[in-house]
XYZ file of C-alpha atoms in Angstrom:
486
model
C 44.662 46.886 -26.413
C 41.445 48.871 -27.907
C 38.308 47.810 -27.326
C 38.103 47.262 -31.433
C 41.385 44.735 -31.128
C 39.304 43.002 -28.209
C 36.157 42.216 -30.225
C 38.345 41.276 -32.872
C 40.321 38.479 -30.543
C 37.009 37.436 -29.392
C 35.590 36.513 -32.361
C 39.179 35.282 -33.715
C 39.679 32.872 -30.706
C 36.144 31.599 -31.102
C 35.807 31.106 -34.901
C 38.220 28.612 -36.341
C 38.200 25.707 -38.975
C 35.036 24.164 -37.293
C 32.815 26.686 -39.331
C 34.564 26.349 -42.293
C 35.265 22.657 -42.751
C 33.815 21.205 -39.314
C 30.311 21.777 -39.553
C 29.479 18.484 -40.989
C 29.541 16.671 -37.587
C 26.533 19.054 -36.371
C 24.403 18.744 -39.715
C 24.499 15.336 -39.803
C 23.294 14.877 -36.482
C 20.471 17.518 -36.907
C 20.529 18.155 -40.755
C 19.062 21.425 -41.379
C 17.815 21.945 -37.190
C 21.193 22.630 -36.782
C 20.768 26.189 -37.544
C 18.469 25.860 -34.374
C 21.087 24.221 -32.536
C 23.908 27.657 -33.176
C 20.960 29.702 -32.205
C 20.434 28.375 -28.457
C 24.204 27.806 -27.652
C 24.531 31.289 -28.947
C 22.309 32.332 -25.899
C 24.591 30.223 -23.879
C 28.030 31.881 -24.945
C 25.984 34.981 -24.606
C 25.342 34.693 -21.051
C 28.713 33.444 -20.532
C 29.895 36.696 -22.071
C 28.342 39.148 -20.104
C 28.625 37.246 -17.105
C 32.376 37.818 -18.026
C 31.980 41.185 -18.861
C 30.277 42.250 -15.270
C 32.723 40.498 -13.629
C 36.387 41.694 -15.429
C 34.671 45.527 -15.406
C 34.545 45.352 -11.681
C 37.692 43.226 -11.344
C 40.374 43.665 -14.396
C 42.858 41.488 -13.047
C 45.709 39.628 -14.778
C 44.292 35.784 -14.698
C 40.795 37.031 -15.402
C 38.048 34.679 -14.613
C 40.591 32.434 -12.705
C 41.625 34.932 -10.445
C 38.325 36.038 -9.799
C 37.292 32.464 -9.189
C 39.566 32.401 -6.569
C 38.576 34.853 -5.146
C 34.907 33.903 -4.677
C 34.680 30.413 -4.966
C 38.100 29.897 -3.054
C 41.543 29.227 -3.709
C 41.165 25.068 -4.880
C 38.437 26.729 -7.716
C 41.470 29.114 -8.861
C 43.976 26.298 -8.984
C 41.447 23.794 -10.909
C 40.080 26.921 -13.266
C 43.556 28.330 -13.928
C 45.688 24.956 -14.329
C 42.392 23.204 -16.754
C 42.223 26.809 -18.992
C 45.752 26.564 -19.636
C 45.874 23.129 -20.733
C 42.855 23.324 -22.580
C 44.142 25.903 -24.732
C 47.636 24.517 -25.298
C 45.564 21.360 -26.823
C 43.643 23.630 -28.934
C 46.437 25.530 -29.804
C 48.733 22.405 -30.428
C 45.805 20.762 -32.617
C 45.184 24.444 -34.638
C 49.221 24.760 -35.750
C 48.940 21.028 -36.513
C 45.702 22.258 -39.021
C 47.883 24.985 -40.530
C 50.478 22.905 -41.413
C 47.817 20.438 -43.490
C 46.206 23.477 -45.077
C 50.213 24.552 -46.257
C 50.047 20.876 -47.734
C 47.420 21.543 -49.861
C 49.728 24.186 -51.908
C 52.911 21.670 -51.279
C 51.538 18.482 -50.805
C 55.611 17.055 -50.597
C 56.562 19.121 -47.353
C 56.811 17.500 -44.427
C 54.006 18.386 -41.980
C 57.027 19.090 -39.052
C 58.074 22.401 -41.064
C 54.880 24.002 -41.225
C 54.248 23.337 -37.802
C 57.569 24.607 -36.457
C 57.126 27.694 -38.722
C 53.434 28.329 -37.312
C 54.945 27.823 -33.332
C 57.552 29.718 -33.892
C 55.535 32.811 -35.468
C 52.372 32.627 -32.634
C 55.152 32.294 -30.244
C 56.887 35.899 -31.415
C 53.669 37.611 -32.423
C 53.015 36.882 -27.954
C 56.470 37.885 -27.089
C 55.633 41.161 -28.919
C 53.771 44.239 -26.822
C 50.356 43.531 -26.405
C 50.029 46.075 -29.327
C 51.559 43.753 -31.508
C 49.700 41.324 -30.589
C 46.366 42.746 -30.778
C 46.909 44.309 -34.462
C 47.857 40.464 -35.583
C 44.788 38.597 -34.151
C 43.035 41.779 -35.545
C 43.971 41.022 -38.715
C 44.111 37.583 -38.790
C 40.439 37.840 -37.482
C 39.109 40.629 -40.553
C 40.671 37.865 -43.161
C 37.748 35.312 -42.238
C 35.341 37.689 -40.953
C 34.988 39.150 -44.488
C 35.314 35.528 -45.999
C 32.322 34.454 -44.053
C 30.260 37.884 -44.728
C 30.988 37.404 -48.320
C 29.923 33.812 -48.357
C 26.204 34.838 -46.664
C 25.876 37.377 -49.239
C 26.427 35.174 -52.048
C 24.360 32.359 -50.429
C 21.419 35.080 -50.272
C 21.876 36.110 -53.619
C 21.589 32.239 -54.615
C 18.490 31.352 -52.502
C 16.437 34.202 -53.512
C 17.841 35.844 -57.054
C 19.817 33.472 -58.438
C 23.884 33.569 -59.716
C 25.269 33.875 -63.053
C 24.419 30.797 -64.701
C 22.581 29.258 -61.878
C 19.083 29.611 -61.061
C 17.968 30.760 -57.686
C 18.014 27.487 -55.040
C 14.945 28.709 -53.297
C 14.492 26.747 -49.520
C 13.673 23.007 -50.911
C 16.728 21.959 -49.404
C 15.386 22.967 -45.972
C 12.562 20.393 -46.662
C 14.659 17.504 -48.744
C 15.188 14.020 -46.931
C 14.055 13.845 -44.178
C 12.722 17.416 -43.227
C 13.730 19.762 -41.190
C 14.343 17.233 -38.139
C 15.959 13.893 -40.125
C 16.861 12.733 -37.092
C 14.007 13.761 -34.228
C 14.784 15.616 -31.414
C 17.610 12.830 -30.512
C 19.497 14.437 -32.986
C 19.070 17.946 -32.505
C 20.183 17.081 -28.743
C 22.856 15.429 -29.851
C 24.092 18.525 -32.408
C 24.264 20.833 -28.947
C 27.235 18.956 -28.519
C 29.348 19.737 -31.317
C 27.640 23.410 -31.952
C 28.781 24.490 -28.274
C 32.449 23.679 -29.093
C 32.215 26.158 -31.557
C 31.413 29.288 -29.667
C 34.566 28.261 -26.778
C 37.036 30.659 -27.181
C 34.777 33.675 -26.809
C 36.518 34.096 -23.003
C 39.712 34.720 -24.086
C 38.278 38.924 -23.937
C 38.404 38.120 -20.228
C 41.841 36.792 -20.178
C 43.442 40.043 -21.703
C 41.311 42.478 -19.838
C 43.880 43.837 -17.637
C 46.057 44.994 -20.693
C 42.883 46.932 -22.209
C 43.204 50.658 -22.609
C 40.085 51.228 -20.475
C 38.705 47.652 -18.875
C 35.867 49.452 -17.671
C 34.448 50.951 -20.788
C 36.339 48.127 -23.256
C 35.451 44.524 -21.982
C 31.603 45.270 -21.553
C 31.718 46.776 -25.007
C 33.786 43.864 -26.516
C 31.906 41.514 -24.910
C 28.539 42.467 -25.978
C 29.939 43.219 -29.895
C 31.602 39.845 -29.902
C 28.989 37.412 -28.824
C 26.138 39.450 -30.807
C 28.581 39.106 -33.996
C 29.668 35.722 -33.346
C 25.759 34.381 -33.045
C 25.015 36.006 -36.409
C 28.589 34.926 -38.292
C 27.517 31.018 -37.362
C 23.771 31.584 -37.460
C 23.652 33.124 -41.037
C 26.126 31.428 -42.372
C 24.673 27.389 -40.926
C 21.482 28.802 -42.477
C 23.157 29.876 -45.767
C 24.617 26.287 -45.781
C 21.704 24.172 -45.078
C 20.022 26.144 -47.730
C 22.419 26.760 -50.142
C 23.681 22.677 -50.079
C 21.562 19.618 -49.314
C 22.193 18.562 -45.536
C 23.499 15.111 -46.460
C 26.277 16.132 -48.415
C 27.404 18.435 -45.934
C 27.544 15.670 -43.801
C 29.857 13.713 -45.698
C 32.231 16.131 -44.964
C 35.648 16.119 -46.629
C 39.182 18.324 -47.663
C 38.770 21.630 -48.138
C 37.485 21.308 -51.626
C 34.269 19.851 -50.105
C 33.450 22.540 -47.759
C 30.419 24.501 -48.698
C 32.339 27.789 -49.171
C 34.159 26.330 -51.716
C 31.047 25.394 -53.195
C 29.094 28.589 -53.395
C 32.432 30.265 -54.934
C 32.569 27.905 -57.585
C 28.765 28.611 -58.249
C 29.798 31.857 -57.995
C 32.527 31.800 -60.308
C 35.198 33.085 -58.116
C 38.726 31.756 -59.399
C 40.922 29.644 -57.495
C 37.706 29.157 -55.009
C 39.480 26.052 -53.305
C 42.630 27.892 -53.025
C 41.166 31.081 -51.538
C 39.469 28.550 -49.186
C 42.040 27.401 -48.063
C 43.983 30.489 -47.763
C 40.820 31.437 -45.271
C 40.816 28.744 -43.302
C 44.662 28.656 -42.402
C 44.101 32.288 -41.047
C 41.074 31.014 -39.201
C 43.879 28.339 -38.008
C 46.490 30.416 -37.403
C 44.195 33.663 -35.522
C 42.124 30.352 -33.196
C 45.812 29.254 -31.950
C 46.916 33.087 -31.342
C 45.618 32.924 -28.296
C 47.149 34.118 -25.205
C 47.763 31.252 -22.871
C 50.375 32.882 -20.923
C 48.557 35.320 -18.502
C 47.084 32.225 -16.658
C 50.147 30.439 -15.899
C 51.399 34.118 -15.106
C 48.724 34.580 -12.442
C 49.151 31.026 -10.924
C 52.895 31.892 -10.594
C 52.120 35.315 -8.421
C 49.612 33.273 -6.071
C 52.619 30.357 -5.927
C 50.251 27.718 -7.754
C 52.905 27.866 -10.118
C 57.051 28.572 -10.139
C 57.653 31.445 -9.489
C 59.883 32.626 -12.251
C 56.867 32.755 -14.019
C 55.479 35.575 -12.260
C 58.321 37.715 -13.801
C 57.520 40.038 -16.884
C 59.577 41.855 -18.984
C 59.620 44.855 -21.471
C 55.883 45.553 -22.499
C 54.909 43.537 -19.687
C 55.058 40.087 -21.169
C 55.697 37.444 -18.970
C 58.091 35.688 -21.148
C 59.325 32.671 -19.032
C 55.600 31.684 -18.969
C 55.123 32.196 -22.550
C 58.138 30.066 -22.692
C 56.554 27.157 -20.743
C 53.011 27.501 -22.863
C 55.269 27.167 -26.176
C 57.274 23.587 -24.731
C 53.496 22.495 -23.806
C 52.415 23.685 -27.198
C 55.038 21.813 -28.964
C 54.315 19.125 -27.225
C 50.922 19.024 -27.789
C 51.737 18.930 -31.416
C 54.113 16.369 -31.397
C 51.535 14.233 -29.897
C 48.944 14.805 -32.611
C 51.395 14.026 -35.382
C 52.741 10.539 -33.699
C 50.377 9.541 -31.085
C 46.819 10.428 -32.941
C 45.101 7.332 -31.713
C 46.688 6.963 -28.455
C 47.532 10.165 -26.578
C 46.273 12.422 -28.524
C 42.783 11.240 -28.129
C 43.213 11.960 -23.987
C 44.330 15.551 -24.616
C 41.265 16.109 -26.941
C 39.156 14.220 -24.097
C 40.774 16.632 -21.441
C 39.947 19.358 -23.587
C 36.243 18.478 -23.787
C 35.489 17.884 -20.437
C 37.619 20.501 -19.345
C 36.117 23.529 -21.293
C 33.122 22.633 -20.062
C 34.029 22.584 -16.341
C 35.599 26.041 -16.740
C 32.772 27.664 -18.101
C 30.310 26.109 -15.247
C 32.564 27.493 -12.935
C 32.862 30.683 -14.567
C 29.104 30.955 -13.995
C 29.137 29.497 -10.084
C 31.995 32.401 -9.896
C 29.263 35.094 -11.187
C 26.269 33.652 -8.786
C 28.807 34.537 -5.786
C 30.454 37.653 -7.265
C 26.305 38.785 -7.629
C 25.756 37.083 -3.786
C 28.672 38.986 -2.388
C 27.966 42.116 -3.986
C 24.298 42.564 -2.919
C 25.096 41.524 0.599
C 27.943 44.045 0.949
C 25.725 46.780 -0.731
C 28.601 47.303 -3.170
C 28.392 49.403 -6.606
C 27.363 47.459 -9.677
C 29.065 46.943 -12.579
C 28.908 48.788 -15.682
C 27.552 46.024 -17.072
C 24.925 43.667 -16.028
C 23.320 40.018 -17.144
C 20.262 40.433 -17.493
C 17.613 38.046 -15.733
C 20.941 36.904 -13.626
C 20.724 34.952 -11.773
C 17.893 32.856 -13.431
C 20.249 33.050 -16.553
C 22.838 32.217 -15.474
C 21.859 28.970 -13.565
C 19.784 28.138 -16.766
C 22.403 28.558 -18.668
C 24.939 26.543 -15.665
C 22.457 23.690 -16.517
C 22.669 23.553 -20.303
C 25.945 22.973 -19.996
C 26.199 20.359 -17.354
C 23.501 18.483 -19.593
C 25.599 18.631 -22.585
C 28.602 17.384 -20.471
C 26.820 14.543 -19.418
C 25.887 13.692 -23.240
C 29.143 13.579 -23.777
C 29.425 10.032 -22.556
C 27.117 8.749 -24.715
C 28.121 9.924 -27.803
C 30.927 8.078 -30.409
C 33.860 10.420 -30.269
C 33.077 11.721 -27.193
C 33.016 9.385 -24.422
C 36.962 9.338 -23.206
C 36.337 13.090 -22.458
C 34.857 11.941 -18.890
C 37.622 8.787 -18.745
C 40.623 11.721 -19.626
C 39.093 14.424 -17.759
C 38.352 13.041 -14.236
C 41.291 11.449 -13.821
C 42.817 15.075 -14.933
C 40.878 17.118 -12.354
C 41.503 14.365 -9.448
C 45.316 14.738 -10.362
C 44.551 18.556 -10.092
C 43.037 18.264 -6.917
C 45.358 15.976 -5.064
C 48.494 18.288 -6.661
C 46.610 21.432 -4.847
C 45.832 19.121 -1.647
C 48.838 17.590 -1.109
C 51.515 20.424 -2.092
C 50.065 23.854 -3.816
C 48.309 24.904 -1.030
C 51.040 24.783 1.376
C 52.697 27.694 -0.987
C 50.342 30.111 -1.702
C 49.678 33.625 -1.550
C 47.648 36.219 -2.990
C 47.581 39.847 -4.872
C 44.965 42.567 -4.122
C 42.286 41.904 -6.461
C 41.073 45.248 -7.672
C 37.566 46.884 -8.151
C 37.315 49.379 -9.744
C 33.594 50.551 -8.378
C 35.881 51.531 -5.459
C 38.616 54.644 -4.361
C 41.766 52.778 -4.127
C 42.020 52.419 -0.481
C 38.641 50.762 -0.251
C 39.170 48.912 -3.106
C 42.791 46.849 -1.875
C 41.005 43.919 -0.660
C 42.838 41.276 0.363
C 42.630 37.735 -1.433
C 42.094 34.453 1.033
C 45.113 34.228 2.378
C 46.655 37.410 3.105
C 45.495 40.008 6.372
C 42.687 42.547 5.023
C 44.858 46.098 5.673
C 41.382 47.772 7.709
C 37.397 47.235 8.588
C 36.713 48.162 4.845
C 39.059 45.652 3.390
C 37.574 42.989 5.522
C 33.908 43.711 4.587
C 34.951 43.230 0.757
C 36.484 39.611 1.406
C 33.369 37.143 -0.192
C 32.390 34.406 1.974
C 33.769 30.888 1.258
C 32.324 27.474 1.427
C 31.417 27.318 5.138
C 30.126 30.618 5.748
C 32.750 32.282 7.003
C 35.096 35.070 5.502
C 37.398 32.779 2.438
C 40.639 34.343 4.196
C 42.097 33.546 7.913
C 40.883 36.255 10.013
């Protein structure tokens, strides 16, 4: 894939309904500080991002940031990352096609929500079976559909604050200082909107995940990377701000269908026709593009280090591994099936794995760039392309953040199962790796591409380093000692 398809996926995967129709649960916690709120966990994602960046330039395996994980923070991190990113994202995905399927209603209000939803998981389930070509033009479009939605939106919502619309005088910023201020809440509540603004940049990984079927991983991920999680902060940024401005904070907080969301709104100030059906046109897309994501190379990369069967280490034409798209897509339909029947029962685990999961995997991803930096600098090896800045102060900062908001998460209505699903889920994780996983496992070369080939075919933990040079590139694991048998 380009480097232009990659920014796109990046900003598809991590902008979906939330923005349009979701935002509600943030502004009423913060009202109009919510627009601080995207601005901080925008620096978060945005040291997650290049943290991701350095790392898949140097490394541009298939498994991305759990492969890598292995590979520094040992092979029980790999299993945990791999395994929770997969089933996070088959929970997202599962929820997103259920979302389409409601949007369809809208038009046809008398179809049952099961054909929508086998139309939509049957359609992301060919567009991944396709080249990664394919693929990337799709989320590339899908992605340009709501990007130009939400540019249009700030530009009307400018026009209304400081010029006025046909018809409509100009809003001006009283809404920034209506009940209750700026802060309704205190700082309580702007702590407490961290929590549902971070959910909204997730997603912005999945540039890792596809970084060894880039045209150029070297020059393309840093690129992407940078693009995406610049654009991304200003899409949600501008547009929160244009909201809080443009409509008072507590009736954005009431939330609502479609026909309540504050797009809607502006394009019926605007006089745009149809606004609530162009809406909801948008947000399907933003549906549809948030589920395309590619869940499969994971699985793939736990089935070639035996974490996994390993039939789904095989790929076919275009190099797709299809058996493990195959497996994603029953897990996917499952996950559906649960949030259609089992909303208030089983459901409400799988969201609560997601939550706490997501979270884990991005602390890790951040331990896994502290020791990729550690190993690196020891070893006197070539940097990457591209480099965090202030790492590793920012990324430990930023490590922090997000094991704070993880710990809010038990105290807030919604929330709290995500620590009653999700420890139970990584303890069945680890005792899975402990007690059977391990016994299996092997490991690829991970490549670097700072290094000529021969230098570069370090062995993983696990396998016999081929010479001296090999050996010297093997990071140290948890006691001190080299990760693999010597």
């Amino acid at each position: 894939m380009t480097g232009r398809q990659l920014s796109m996926m990046g900003l598809g995967g991590a902008i979906g309904t939330g923005l349009f129709l979701g935002s509600g649960l943030a502004i009423s916690a913060a009202g109009p500080a919510a627009v601080i709120a995207y601005v901080l966990c925008a620096l978060i994602a945005l040291v997650i991002g290049w943290a991701l960046a350095e790392m898949t330039a140097v490394h541009p395996a298939t498994g991305s940031f759990g492969t890598i994980g292995r590979h520094y923070l040992g092979p029980l991190a790999g299993f945990v990352i791999r395994w929770t990113y997969w089933t996070i994202q088959v929970i997202a995905i599962g929820g997103e096609v259920i979302a389409g399927g409601i949007y369809v209603r809208f038009w046809w209000p008398e179809l049952p929500l099961w054909a929508p939803v086998v139309a939509f998981s049957l359609l992301l389930l060919a567009a991944n079976a396709l080249t990664v070509g394919v693929f990337g033009r799709l989320e590339y479009w899908f992605s340009t559909i709501k990007i130009t939605a939400i540019g249009v939106f700030v530009l009307l919502g400018c026009a209304y604050v400081f010029l006025g619309l046909p018809g409509h005088e100009a809003v001006g910023t009283t809404n920034l200082s209506g009940p209750g201020g700026l802060l309704p809440h205190g700082m309580s509540g702007l702590g407490t909107a961290f929590v549902f603004v971070i959910f909204s940049y997730i997603g912005t990984e999945i540039i890792a995940v596809t970084a060894a079927e880039s045209e150029n991983p070297v020059r393309d991920i840093p690129r992407a990377a940078r693009r995406m999680v610049v654009r991304l902060a200003l899409f949600y940024v501008l547009a929160m701000a244009v909201v809080v401005t443009v409509v008072p904070w507590s009736r954005t907080a009431a939330g609502g269908d479609v026909t309540a969301s504050p797009f809607v709104q502006l394009f019926d100030v605007a006089g745009i026709p149809a606004a609530a059906g162009i809406m909801n046109f948008v947000v399907l897309t933003a549906a549809l593009s948030s589920a395309n994501a590619n869940t499969t190379r994971m699985i793939h990369s736990l089935a070639v280090d035996r974490h996994a069967p390993r039939m789904f280490a095989r790929v076919g034409r275009g190099g797709v591994p299809h058996r493990a798209l195959a497996v994603s897509g029953l897990g996917l339909g499952a996950a559906a099936i649960l949030s259609v029947h089992s909303e208030d029962t089983a459901y409400v685990l799988l969201f609560g794995i997601s939550v706490f999961g997501a979270l884990v995997v991005w602390i890790l991803i951040l331990a896994t760039h502290l020791m990729f930096r550690r190993h690196r600098a020891r070893h006197g090896l070539p940097s990457s392309p591209a480099r965090l800045r202030g790492a590793p102060f920012t990324t430990v900062a930023a490590a922090l953040a997000l094991a704070a908001i993880l710990v809010s998460t038990a105290f807030i209505d919604g929330l709290e199962d995500s620590w009653k699903a999700g420890l139970p889920f990584f303890a069945l994780l680890i005792a899975v790796y402990r007690f059977g996983a391990r016994r299996h496992e092997t490991a690829e070369p991970l490549p670097d591409s700072t290094l000529p080939p021969k230098v570069s075919d370090a062995r993983l933990p696990g396998t016999r380093p081929p010479d001296t040079h090999g050996e010297a590139l093997l990071p140290e694991g948890p006691s001190g000692t080299n990760a693999g048998p010597s």
